[in-house]
Coordinates of C-alpha atoms in Angstrom, one line a residue:
M1 CA 0.0 0.0 0.0
N2 CA 1.3 3.5 -0.9
I3 CA 0.4 5.9 1.9
Q4 CA 0.9 8.8 -0.5
K5 CA -1.6 7.6 -3.2
V6 CA -5.3 8.5 -3.3
A7 CA -8.2 7.8 -5.6
V8 CA -11.2 9.9 -6.1
I9 CA -14.2 8.1 -7.7
G10 CA -16.6 10.5 -9.1
C11 CA -15.4 13.7 -10.9
G12 CA -18.5 15.9 -10.5
F13 CA -18.4 19.2 -8.6
V14 CA -17.7 17.5 -5.2
G15 CA -15.0 15.1 -6.5
A16 CA -13.2 17.9 -8.5
S17 CA -13.4 20.2 -5.5
A18 CA -12.0 17.5 -3.2
A19 CA -9.2 16.8 -5.7
F20 CA -8.4 20.5 -5.9
S21 CA -8.3 20.8 -2.1
L22 CA -6.1 17.7 -1.8
L23 CA -3.7 19.1 -4.3
H24 CA -3.2 22.2 -2.2
K25 CA -2.8 20.2 1.0
G26 CA 0.2 18.4 -0.5
L27 CA -0.6 15.2 1.3
F28 CA -0.2 12.8 -1.6
S29 CA 2.3 12.2 -4.4
E30 CA -0.1 10.4 -6.7
M31 CA -3.9 10.9 -7.3
V32 CA -6.0 8.9 -9.7
L33 CA -9.4 10.2 -10.8
I34 CA -12.1 7.8 -11.9
D35 CA -15.4 8.6 -13.5
A36 CA -18.0 6.9 -15.6
N37 CA -17.3 9.6 -18.1
H38 CA -13.6 9.0 -18.6
K39 CA -13.1 12.1 -20.7
K40 CA -14.4 14.2 -17.8
A41 CA -11.8 12.6 -15.5
E42 CA -9.1 13.3 -18.1
G43 CA -10.1 16.9 -18.3
E44 CA -10.1 17.4 -14.5
A45 CA -6.7 15.7 -14.3
M46 CA -5.3 18.0 -17.0
D47 CA -6.7 21.1 -15.4
L48 CA -5.4 20.2 -12.0
S49 CA -2.0 19.2 -13.3
H50 CA -1.5 22.6 -15.0
G51 CA -1.5 24.3 -11.6
R52 CA 1.1 22.0 -10.2
P53 CA 4.0 24.4 -10.6
F54 CA 2.2 26.6 -8.0
V55 CA 1.8 23.9 -5.4
H56 CA 3.2 20.5 -4.6
R57 CA 4.5 17.9 -6.9
M58 CA 1.8 15.3 -7.6
K59 CA 1.2 12.8 -10.4
I60 CA -2.5 13.3 -11.3
Y61 CA -4.2 11.2 -14.0
A62 CA -7.5 9.7 -15.1
G63 CA -7.4 6.0 -14.4
T64 CA -9.5 2.9 -14.0
Y65 CA -10.3 0.6 -11.1
D66 CA -7.1 -1.3 -11.9
D67 CA -5.1 1.7 -10.6
I68 CA -6.6 1.6 -7.1
S69 CA -5.2 -1.6 -5.5
D70 CA -2.3 0.1 -3.8
C71 CA -4.1 3.3 -2.7
A72 CA -4.0 4.3 0.9
L73 CA -7.4 6.1 0.6
I74 CA -10.3 5.9 -1.8
I75 CA -12.8 8.8 -1.7
I76 CA -16.2 8.0 -3.3
T77 CA -18.2 11.1 -4.4
A78 CA -19.9 9.4 -7.3
G79 CA -23.7 9.5 -7.3
A80 CA -26.7 11.5 -8.3
N81 CA -26.8 15.1 -7.2
Q82 CA -29.3 16.6 -4.8
K83 CA -31.7 18.8 -6.7
P84 CA -33.6 21.9 -5.4
G85 CA -36.4 20.7 -3.1
E86 CA -34.9 17.3 -2.8
T87 CA -33.6 15.9 0.6
R88 CA -30.5 13.9 0.9
L89 CA -32.6 10.8 1.7
D90 CA -34.5 11.2 -1.6
L91 CA -31.3 10.2 -3.3
V92 CA -31.0 6.9 -1.6
H93 CA -32.2 4.3 -4.1
K94 CA -30.4 5.9 -7.1
N95 CA -27.1 6.1 -5.2
V96 CA -27.3 2.7 -3.5
A97 CA -27.7 1.2 -7.0
I98 CA -24.6 3.1 -8.1
F99 CA -22.6 1.8 -5.0
K100 CA -23.6 -1.8 -5.9
S101 CA -21.7 -1.4 -9.1
I102 CA -18.7 0.6 -7.6
I103 CA -17.9 -1.3 -4.4
P104 CA -17.4 -4.8 -6.0
E105 CA -15.0 -3.2 -8.4
I106 CA -12.9 -2.1 -5.4
T107 CA -13.1 -5.3 -3.5
K108 CA -11.9 -7.5 -6.4
R109 CA -8.7 -5.4 -6.6
N110 CA -7.5 -6.5 -3.1
F111 CA -7.6 -2.9 -1.9
E112 CA -6.3 -2.7 1.7
G113 CA -6.7 1.0 2.4
I114 CA -9.4 3.2 3.8
L115 CA -12.7 3.9 2.0
M116 CA -14.2 7.3 2.6
V117 CA -17.8 7.8 1.5
V118 CA -18.8 11.4 0.6
A119 CA -21.8 10.9 -1.7
N120 CA -25.3 11.5 -0.2
P121 CA -27.1 10.3 1.7
V122 CA -23.7 9.7 3.3
D123 CA -25.0 7.7 6.4
I124 CA -27.0 5.3 4.3
L125 CA -24.2 4.9 1.6
T126 CA -21.6 4.4 4.3
Y127 CA -23.6 1.5 5.7
A128 CA -24.1 0.2 2.1
A129 CA -20.4 0.4 1.4
L130 CA -19.6 -1.4 4.7
K131 CA -22.1 -4.2 4.0
I132 CA -21.2 -4.7 0.3
S133 CA -17.4 -4.6 0.9
G134 CA -17.2 -6.7 4.0
Y135 CA -14.3 -4.6 5.1
P136 CA -13.6 -4.0 8.9
K137 CA -15.7 -1.1 10.2
E138 CA -12.8 1.2 10.9
R139 CA -11.8 1.1 7.2
V140 CA -15.2 2.3 5.9
F141 CA -16.6 5.6 7.1
G142 CA -18.3 8.7 5.7
S143 CA -17.5 12.4 5.8
G144 CA -20.5 12.7 8.0
T145 CA -21.2 15.9 9.8
V146 CA -17.6 17.3 9.5
L147 CA -18.9 20.0 7.2
D148 CA -22.0 20.6 9.3
S149 CA -19.8 21.0 12.4
A150 CA -17.6 23.5 10.5
R151 CA -20.7 25.5 9.5
F152 CA -21.8 25.5 13.1
R153 CA -18.4 26.8 14.3
Y154 CA -18.4 29.4 11.5
L155 CA -21.8 30.7 12.4
L156 CA -21.0 30.8 16.1
S157 CA -17.7 32.6 15.4
E158 CA -19.7 35.2 13.3
H159 CA -22.2 35.6 16.1
L160 CA -19.5 36.1 18.8
N161 CA -16.9 37.9 16.6
V162 CA -14.2 35.4 17.5
D163 CA -11.9 33.1 15.4
S164 CA -13.8 30.0 14.3
R165 CA -10.8 27.9 15.2
S166 CA -11.3 28.8 18.8
V167 CA -14.9 27.6 18.8
H168 CA -15.4 23.9 19.9
A169 CA -18.8 22.6 18.9
Y170 CA -20.3 19.6 17.1
I171 CA -23.2 18.7 14.9
I172 CA -24.0 15.0 15.3
G173 CA -26.5 12.5 14.0
E174 CA -27.7 12.1 10.4
H175 CA -26.0 14.4 7.9
G176 CA -29.4 15.7 7.0
D177 CA -32.7 17.1 8.4
S178 CA -32.6 15.2 11.7
E179 CA -29.1 16.3 12.7
L180 CA -28.6 18.0 16.1
A181 CA -26.4 20.6 17.7
V182 CA -24.6 19.5 20.8
W183 CA -25.2 22.8 22.7
S184 CA -24.4 21.3 26.1
G185 CA -20.7 20.8 25.1
A186 CA -20.2 23.9 22.9
N187 CA -17.5 26.2 24.3
V188 CA -15.0 28.9 23.4
A189 CA -11.6 28.5 25.1
G190 CA -13.3 26.2 27.6
I191 CA -15.9 28.8 28.5
D192 CA -19.5 27.5 28.2
I193 CA -21.1 28.9 25.0
N194 CA -23.9 30.7 26.8
D195 CA -21.4 32.3 29.3
F196 CA -19.2 33.3 26.4
C197 CA -22.3 34.8 24.6
E198 CA -23.0 37.0 27.6
L199 CA -19.3 38.1 27.7
R200 CA -19.9 39.3 24.1
G201 CA -23.2 41.0 25.0
H202 CA -25.7 38.4 23.8
Y203 CA -28.4 37.3 26.1
S204 CA -31.3 35.9 24.0
H205 CA -29.8 32.4 24.1
E206 CA -32.8 30.3 23.0
E207 CA -33.6 32.5 20.1
S208 CA -30.0 32.6 18.9
M209 CA -29.5 28.9 19.4
Q210 CA -32.6 28.1 17.2
R211 CA -31.6 30.5 14.5
I212 CA -28.0 29.2 14.3
Y213 CA -29.1 25.6 14.3
E214 CA -31.7 26.1 11.6
T215 CA -29.2 27.9 9.5
V216 CA -26.7 25.1 9.8
R217 CA -29.3 22.4 9.0
D218 CA -30.7 24.3 6.0
S219 CA -27.4 25.5 4.6
A220 CA -27.2 23.0 1.8
Y221 CA -30.8 23.8 0.7
E222 CA -30.0 27.5 0.6
I223 CA -26.8 27.0 -1.4
I224 CA -28.4 24.6 -3.8
E225 CA -31.3 27.1 -4.4
R226 CA -28.8 29.8 -5.2
K227 CA -26.0 28.0 -7.2
G228 CA -27.3 24.5 -7.9
A229 CA -24.9 22.5 -5.8
T230 CA -22.6 22.6 -2.8
Y231 CA -19.0 21.5 -3.3
Y232 CA -16.2 23.9 -2.0
G233 CA -17.0 23.4 1.7
V234 CA -17.3 19.6 1.5
G235 CA -14.2 19.5 -0.7
M236 CA -12.2 21.2 2.1
A237 CA -13.8 18.9 4.7
V238 CA -12.7 15.8 2.7
S239 CA -9.1 17.1 2.6
R240 CA -9.2 17.8 6.3
I241 CA -10.2 14.2 7.0
A242 CA -7.6 12.9 4.6
E243 CA -5.0 14.9 6.5
G244 CA -5.9 13.2 9.7
I245 CA -5.5 9.8 8.0
V246 CA -2.3 10.4 6.1
R247 CA -0.5 12.2 9.0
D248 CA -1.9 9.7 11.5
E249 CA -3.0 12.7 13.6
H250 CA -5.6 10.9 15.8
S251 CA -7.8 13.9 15.1
V252 CA -11.3 14.1 16.6
L253 CA -13.7 14.6 13.7
S254 CA -17.5 14.0 13.5
V255 CA -17.2 11.3 10.7
C256 CA -20.0 8.8 10.1
S257 CA -19.2 5.2 11.1
L258 CA -20.9 2.0 12.4
M259 CA -22.4 2.1 15.9
E260 CA -22.0 -1.1 17.9
G261 CA -23.6 -0.1 21.2
E262 CA -22.2 3.4 21.5
Y263 CA -24.9 5.9 22.6
G264 CA -27.2 2.9 22.8
L265 CA -27.2 2.6 19.0
N266 CA -26.6 -0.5 16.9
D267 CA -26.4 -1.4 13.3
V268 CA -26.5 2.1 11.9
C269 CA -23.9 4.4 10.5
I270 CA -24.2 7.9 12.0
S271 CA -21.9 10.8 12.8
V272 CA -20.4 11.4 16.3
P273 CA -16.9 12.6 17.3
T274 CA -14.4 9.9 16.4
I275 CA -10.7 9.5 16.5
V276 CA -9.4 9.4 12.9
S277 CA -5.9 8.0 12.1
Q278 CA -4.1 5.8 9.6
K279 CA -6.3 3.0 10.9
G280 CA -9.4 5.0 9.7
A281 CA -12.3 5.6 12.1
E282 CA -10.2 4.3 15.0
Q283 CA -12.4 4.9 18.0
V284 CA -15.9 6.3 18.5
L285 CA -16.1 8.8 21.4
E286 CA -19.1 8.9 23.6
I287 CA -19.2 12.6 24.5
P288 CA -21.5 13.8 27.3
L289 CA -25.0 14.7 26.0
N290 CA -28.0 16.1 28.0
D291 CA -31.3 14.2 28.0
I292 CA -32.8 16.2 25.2
E293 CA -29.7 15.6 23.0
K294 CA -29.7 11.9 23.7
E295 CA -33.4 11.7 22.6
K296 CA -32.7 13.7 19.4
L297 CA -29.8 11.4 18.5
K298 CA -31.9 8.4 19.1
K299 CA -34.6 9.8 16.8
S300 CA -32.0 10.7 14.2
A301 CA -30.9 7.0 14.2
E302 CA -34.5 5.8 14.0
E303 CA -34.9 7.9 10.8
L304 CA -31.9 6.2 9.3
H305 CA -33.1 2.8 10.4
K306 CA -36.4 3.3 8.6
V307 CA -34.6 4.0 5.3
L308 CA -32.2 1.0 5.8
E309 CA -35.2 -1.4 6.3
G310 CA -36.3 -0.6 2.8
L311 CA -33.0 -1.5 1.1
D312 CA -31.7 -4.8 -0.1
L313 CA -28.3 -5.0 1.4

Protein backbone atom coordinates (compact mmCIF):
# COMPACT_ATOMS: atom_id res chain seq x y z
CA MET A 1 0.00 0.00 0.00
CA ASN A 2 1.27 3.45 -0.95
CA ILE A 3 0.40 5.86 1.87
CA GLN A 4 0.88 8.76 -0.54
CA LYS A 5 -1.60 7.55 -3.17
CA VAL A 6 -5.28 8.51 -3.25
CA ALA A 7 -8.16 7.77 -5.62
CA VAL A 8 -11.23 9.93 -6.15
CA ILE A 9 -14.18 8.07 -7.66
CA GLY A 10 -16.64 10.53 -9.15
CA CYS A 11 -15.42 13.71 -10.87
CA GLY A 12 -18.46 15.93 -10.52
CA PHE A 13 -18.41 19.19 -8.58
CA VAL A 14 -17.69 17.51 -5.23
CA GLY A 15 -15.04 15.12 -6.53
CA ALA A 16 -13.24 17.86 -8.46
CA SER A 17 -13.37 20.23 -5.49
CA ALA A 18 -12.00 17.52 -3.18
CA ALA A 19 -9.19 16.81 -5.66
CA PHE A 20 -8.39 20.54 -5.88
CA SER A 21 -8.26 20.84 -2.10
CA LEU A 22 -6.11 17.71 -1.78
CA LEU A 23 -3.65 19.13 -4.31
CA HIS A 24 -3.24 22.24 -2.18
CA LYS A 25 -2.75 20.20 1.00
CA GLY A 26 0.25 18.40 -0.47
CA LEU A 27 -0.63 15.15 1.32
CA PHE A 28 -0.20 12.80 -1.63
CA SER A 29 2.32 12.25 -4.39
CA GLU A 30 -0.15 10.42 -6.66
CA MET A 31 -3.87 10.93 -7.32
CA VAL A 32 -5.99 8.88 -9.69
CA LEU A 33 -9.37 10.21 -10.84
CA ILE A 34 -12.08 7.76 -11.90
CA ASP A 35 -15.41 8.61 -13.45
CA ALA A 36 -18.04 6.85 -15.57
CA ASN A 37 -17.29 9.61 -18.07
CA HIS A 38 -13.57 8.96 -18.58
CA LYS A 39 -13.11 12.11 -20.66
CA LYS A 40 -14.41 14.19 -17.75
CA ALA A 41 -11.81 12.57 -15.47
CA GLU A 42 -9.12 13.28 -18.08
CA GLY A 43 -10.15 16.92 -18.29
CA GLU A 44 -10.08 17.36 -14.52
CA ALA A 45 -6.66 15.69 -14.29
CA MET A 46 -5.28 17.96 -17.01
CA ASP A 47 -6.72 21.10 -15.43
CA LEU A 48 -5.36 20.23 -11.98
CA SER A 49 -1.96 19.23 -13.34
CA HIS A 50 -1.51 22.59 -15.05
CA GLY A 51 -1.52 24.27 -11.64
CA ARG A 52 1.10 21.95 -10.20
CA PRO A 53 3.98 24.43 -10.57
CA PHE A 54 2.21 26.63 -8.01
CA VAL A 55 1.77 23.94 -5.36
CA HIS A 56 3.23 20.51 -4.63
CA ARG A 57 4.55 17.86 -6.95
CA MET A 58 1.83 15.27 -7.56
CA LYS A 59 1.17 12.82 -10.36
CA ILE A 60 -2.50 13.34 -11.32
CA TYR A 61 -4.18 11.21 -13.97
CA ALA A 62 -7.46 9.70 -15.09
CA GLY A 63 -7.45 5.99 -14.44
CA THR A 64 -9.52 2.87 -13.98
CA TYR A 65 -10.26 0.55 -11.07
CA ASP A 66 -7.07 -1.33 -11.93
CA ASP A 67 -5.14 1.67 -10.60
CA ILE A 68 -6.58 1.56 -7.06
CA SER A 69 -5.19 -1.60 -5.48
CA ASP A 70 -2.25 0.12 -3.78
CA CYS A 71 -4.12 3.30 -2.71
CA ALA A 72 -4.04 4.28 0.95
CA LEU A 73 -7.36 6.07 0.57
CA ILE A 74 -10.30 5.91 -1.83
CA ILE A 75 -12.80 8.77 -1.74
CA ILE A 76 -16.21 8.04 -3.27
CA THR A 77 -18.17 11.08 -4.38
CA ALA A 78 -19.94 9.35 -7.28
CA GLY A 79 -23.72 9.52 -7.29
CA ALA A 80 -26.75 11.52 -8.32
CA ASN A 81 -26.76 15.14 -7.17
CA GLN A 82 -29.26 16.64 -4.76
CA LYS A 83 -31.69 18.83 -6.67
CA PRO A 84 -33.61 21.88 -5.41
CA GLY A 85 -36.44 20.72 -3.14
CA GLU A 86 -34.90 17.26 -2.76
CA THR A 87 -33.65 15.90 0.58
CA ARG A 88 -30.48 13.87 0.89
CA LEU A 89 -32.59 10.81 1.72
CA ASP A 90 -34.49 11.22 -1.56
CA LEU A 91 -31.30 10.19 -3.34
CA VAL A 92 -31.03 6.86 -1.57
CA HIS A 93 -32.23 4.30 -4.11
CA LYS A 94 -30.40 5.86 -7.06
CA ASN A 95 -27.13 6.06 -5.20
CA VAL A 96 -27.31 2.67 -3.47
CA ALA A 97 -27.66 1.17 -6.96
CA ILE A 98 -24.55 3.07 -8.07
CA PHE A 99 -22.65 1.80 -5.02
CA LYS A 100 -23.64 -1.78 -5.85
CA SER A 101 -21.67 -1.37 -9.06
CA ILE A 102 -18.70 0.57 -7.58
CA ILE A 103 -17.89 -1.32 -4.37
CA PRO A 104 -17.43 -4.79 -5.98
CA GLU A 105 -14.98 -3.22 -8.43
CA ILE A 106 -12.94 -2.06 -5.43
CA THR A 107 -13.07 -5.31 -3.47
CA LYS A 108 -11.94 -7.47 -6.40
CA ARG A 109 -8.69 -5.42 -6.60
CA ASN A 110 -7.46 -6.52 -3.15
CA PHE A 111 -7.63 -2.95 -1.88
CA GLU A 112 -6.31 -2.75 1.70
CA GLY A 113 -6.65 0.96 2.41
CA ILE A 114 -9.42 3.17 3.76
CA LEU A 115 -12.73 3.86 2.03
CA MET A 116 -14.22 7.30 2.64
CA VAL A 117 -17.80 7.85 1.47
CA VAL A 118 -18.82 11.40 0.60
CA ALA A 119 -21.82 10.87 -1.71
CA ASN A 120 -25.26 11.47 -0.21
CA PRO A 121 -27.14 10.29 1.74
CA VAL A 122 -23.75 9.67 3.34
CA ASP A 123 -25.01 7.74 6.39
CA ILE A 124 -26.95 5.25 4.27
CA LEU A 125 -24.24 4.92 1.63
CA THR A 126 -21.55 4.38 4.27
CA TYR A 127 -23.63 1.53 5.68
CA ALA A 128 -24.14 0.15 2.15
CA ALA A 129 -20.40 0.35 1.40
CA LEU A 130 -19.61 -1.43 4.66
CA LYS A 131 -22.07 -4.25 4.00
CA ILE A 132 -21.22 -4.70 0.31
CA SER A 133 -17.45 -4.60 0.86
CA GLY A 134 -17.24 -6.73 3.99
CA TYR A 135 -14.31 -4.59 5.14
CA PRO A 136 -13.63 -3.99 8.86
CA LYS A 137 -15.75 -1.11 10.18
CA GLU A 138 -12.80 1.19 10.91
CA ARG A 139 -11.79 1.08 7.24
CA VAL A 140 -15.17 2.29 5.91
CA PHE A 141 -16.56 5.60 7.08
CA GLY A 142 -18.27 8.69 5.73
CA SER A 143 -17.50 12.40 5.75
CA GLY A 144 -20.55 12.65 8.01
CA THR A 145 -21.17 15.94 9.77
CA VAL A 146 -17.61 17.28 9.51
CA LEU A 147 -18.87 20.02 7.20
CA ASP A 148 -22.00 20.61 9.30
CA SER A 149 -19.80 21.05 12.38
CA ALA A 150 -17.63 23.51 10.46
CA ARG A 151 -20.74 25.47 9.46
CA PHE A 152 -21.79 25.46 13.11
CA ARG A 153 -18.43 26.77 14.29
CA TYR A 154 -18.39 29.40 11.54
CA LEU A 155 -21.83 30.73 12.45
CA LEU A 156 -20.99 30.80 16.14
CA SER A 157 -17.75 32.64 15.37
CA GLU A 158 -19.68 35.24 13.35
CA HIS A 159 -22.23 35.62 16.14
CA LEU A 160 -19.50 36.08 18.76
CA ASN A 161 -16.89 37.87 16.62
CA VAL A 162 -14.20 35.36 17.54
CA ASP A 163 -11.89 33.15 15.43
CA SER A 164 -13.82 30.04 14.30
CA ARG A 165 -10.78 27.90 15.17
CA SER A 166 -11.32 28.83 18.82
CA VAL A 167 -14.91 27.55 18.78
CA HIS A 168 -15.40 23.93 19.86
CA ALA A 169 -18.81 22.57 18.89
CA TYR A 170 -20.29 19.60 17.05
CA ILE A 171 -23.24 18.72 14.89
CA ILE A 172 -23.98 14.99 15.26
CA GLY A 173 -26.52 12.45 14.00
CA GLU A 174 -27.67 12.15 10.41
CA HIS A 175 -26.00 14.38 7.85
CA GLY A 176 -29.42 15.75 7.04
CA ASP A 177 -32.66 17.08 8.43
CA SER A 178 -32.57 15.16 11.74
CA GLU A 179 -29.06 16.26 12.73
CA LEU A 180 -28.62 17.98 16.08
CA ALA A 181 -26.36 20.55 17.65
CA VAL A 182 -24.58 19.55 20.85
CA TRP A 183 -25.15 22.82 22.68
CA SER A 184 -24.38 21.29 26.08
CA GLY A 185 -20.74 20.77 25.11
CA ALA A 186 -20.19 23.87 22.94
CA ASN A 187 -17.53 26.23 24.25
CA VAL A 188 -14.99 28.88 23.35
CA ALA A 189 -11.62 28.45 25.08
CA GLY A 190 -13.28 26.16 27.62
CA ILE A 191 -15.94 28.76 28.47
CA ASP A 192 -19.51 27.48 28.16
CA ILE A 193 -21.13 28.85 25.02
CA ASN A 194 -23.91 30.72 26.85
CA ASP A 195 -21.44 32.28 29.26
CA PHE A 196 -19.24 33.35 26.37
CA CYS A 197 -22.27 34.81 24.59
CA GLU A 198 -22.95 36.98 27.62
CA LEU A 199 -19.31 38.07 27.68
CA ARG A 200 -19.91 39.32 24.13
CA GLY A 201 -23.22 41.03 24.97
CA HIS A 202 -25.69 38.37 23.75
CA TYR A 203 -28.44 37.27 26.15
CA SER A 204 -31.28 35.89 23.98
CA HIS A 205 -29.85 32.37 24.09
CA GLU A 206 -32.84 30.28 23.02
CA GLU A 207 -33.63 32.53 20.06
CA SER A 208 -29.99 32.60 18.89
CA MET A 209 -29.55 28.85 19.35
CA GLN A 210 -32.59 28.05 17.24
CA ARG A 211 -31.61 30.49 14.50
CA ILE A 212 -28.04 29.22 14.28
CA TYR A 213 -29.08 25.55 14.32
CA GLU A 214 -31.68 26.06 11.58
CA THR A 215 -29.15 27.95 9.45
CA VAL A 216 -26.69 25.05 9.77
CA ARG A 217 -29.34 22.43 9.02
CA ASP A 218 -30.68 24.28 5.99
CA SER A 219 -27.35 25.52 4.59
CA ALA A 220 -27.21 22.99 1.77
CA TYR A 221 -30.77 23.81 0.66
CA GLU A 222 -29.97 27.53 0.64
CA ILE A 223 -26.79 27.04 -1.38
CA ILE A 224 -28.44 24.63 -3.85
CA GLU A 225 -31.26 27.11 -4.40
CA ARG A 226 -28.75 29.82 -5.24
CA LYS A 227 -26.02 28.02 -7.21
CA GLY A 228 -27.31 24.52 -7.90
CA ALA A 229 -24.91 22.49 -5.76
CA THR A 230 -22.58 22.60 -2.76
CA TYR A 231 -18.97 21.54 -3.26
CA TYR A 232 -16.25 23.87 -1.96
CA GLY A 233 -17.02 23.36 1.72
CA VAL A 234 -17.29 19.59 1.47
CA GLY A 235 -14.16 19.49 -0.70
CA MET A 236 -12.23 21.17 2.11
CA ALA A 237 -13.84 18.88 4.71
CA VAL A 238 -12.69 15.84 2.71
CA SER A 239 -9.11 17.09 2.57
CA ARG A 240 -9.17 17.80 6.32
CA ILE A 241 -10.24 14.20 7.02
CA ALA A 242 -7.60 12.90 4.59
CA GLU A 243 -4.98 14.93 6.47
CA GLY A 244 -5.95 13.22 9.71
CA ILE A 245 -5.51 9.83 8.04
CA VAL A 246 -2.25 10.37 6.13
CA ARG A 247 -0.50 12.20 8.96
CA ASP A 248 -1.85 9.75 11.53
CA GLU A 249 -3.01 12.71 13.59
CA HIS A 250 -5.57 10.92 15.77
CA SER A 251 -7.79 13.94 15.12
CA VAL A 252 -11.29 14.08 16.58
CA LEU A 253 -13.74 14.59 13.71
CA SER A 254 -17.47 13.97 13.45
CA VAL A 255 -17.25 11.32 10.74
CA CYS A 256 -19.96 8.76 10.10
CA SER A 257 -19.24 5.16 11.11
CA LEU A 258 -20.94 1.99 12.36
CA MET A 259 -22.38 2.09 15.87
CA GLU A 260 -22.01 -1.06 17.95
CA GLY A 261 -23.64 -0.06 21.20
CA GLU A 262 -22.21 3.45 21.51
CA TYR A 263 -24.88 5.93 22.63
CA GLY A 264 -27.21 2.92 22.84
CA LEU A 265 -27.21 2.65 19.03
CA ASN A 266 -26.62 -0.46 16.93
CA ASP A 267 -26.39 -1.43 13.26
CA VAL A 268 -26.51 2.11 11.90
CA CYS A 269 -23.86 4.44 10.52
CA ILE A 270 -24.18 7.88 12.04
CA SER A 271 -21.94 10.84 12.82
CA VAL A 272 -20.42 11.39 16.25
CA PRO A 273 -16.95 12.60 17.34
CA THR A 274 -14.43 9.92 16.35
CA ILE A 275 -10.66 9.54 16.51
CA VAL A 276 -9.38 9.43 12.91
CA SER A 277 -5.92 8.05 12.12
CA GLN A 278 -4.11 5.84 9.60
CA LYS A 279 -6.33 3.03 10.88
CA GLY A 280 -9.39 5.00 9.74
CA ALA A 281 -12.28 5.59 12.13
CA GLU A 282 -10.18 4.28 14.98
CA GLN A 283 -12.44 4.93 17.97
CA VAL A 284 -15.92 6.35 18.48
CA LEU A 285 -16.05 8.78 21.40
CA GLU A 286 -19.13 8.91 23.62
CA ILE A 287 -19.22 12.59 24.51
CA PRO A 288 -21.54 13.81 27.29
CA LEU A 289 -25.04 14.67 26.04
CA ASN A 290 -27.97 16.05 27.98
CA ASP A 291 -31.28 14.19 27.99
CA ILE A 292 -32.76 16.24 25.16
CA GLU A 293 -29.70 15.64 22.96
CA LYS A 294 -29.73 11.91 23.72
CA GLU A 295 -33.36 11.70 22.62
CA LYS A 296 -32.70 13.67 19.43
CA LEU A 297 -29.76 11.43 18.53
CA LYS A 298 -31.91 8.37 19.10
CA LYS A 299 -34.63 9.79 16.82
CA SER A 300 -32.05 10.66 14.17
CA ALA A 301 -30.85 7.03 14.22
CA GLU A 302 -34.46 5.84 13.96
CA GLU A 303 -34.93 7.92 10.80
CA LEU A 304 -31.93 6.20 9.25
CA HIS A 305 -33.12 2.75 10.36
CA LYS A 306 -36.43 3.34 8.55
CA VAL A 307 -34.57 3.96 5.31
CA LEU A 308 -32.23 0.99 5.79
CA GLU A 309 -35.19 -1.36 6.29
CA GLY A 310 -36.35 -0.58 2.75
CA LEU A 311 -33.03 -1.47 1.14
CA ASP A 312 -31.74 -4.80 -0.13
CA LEU A 313 -28.25 -4.99 1.36
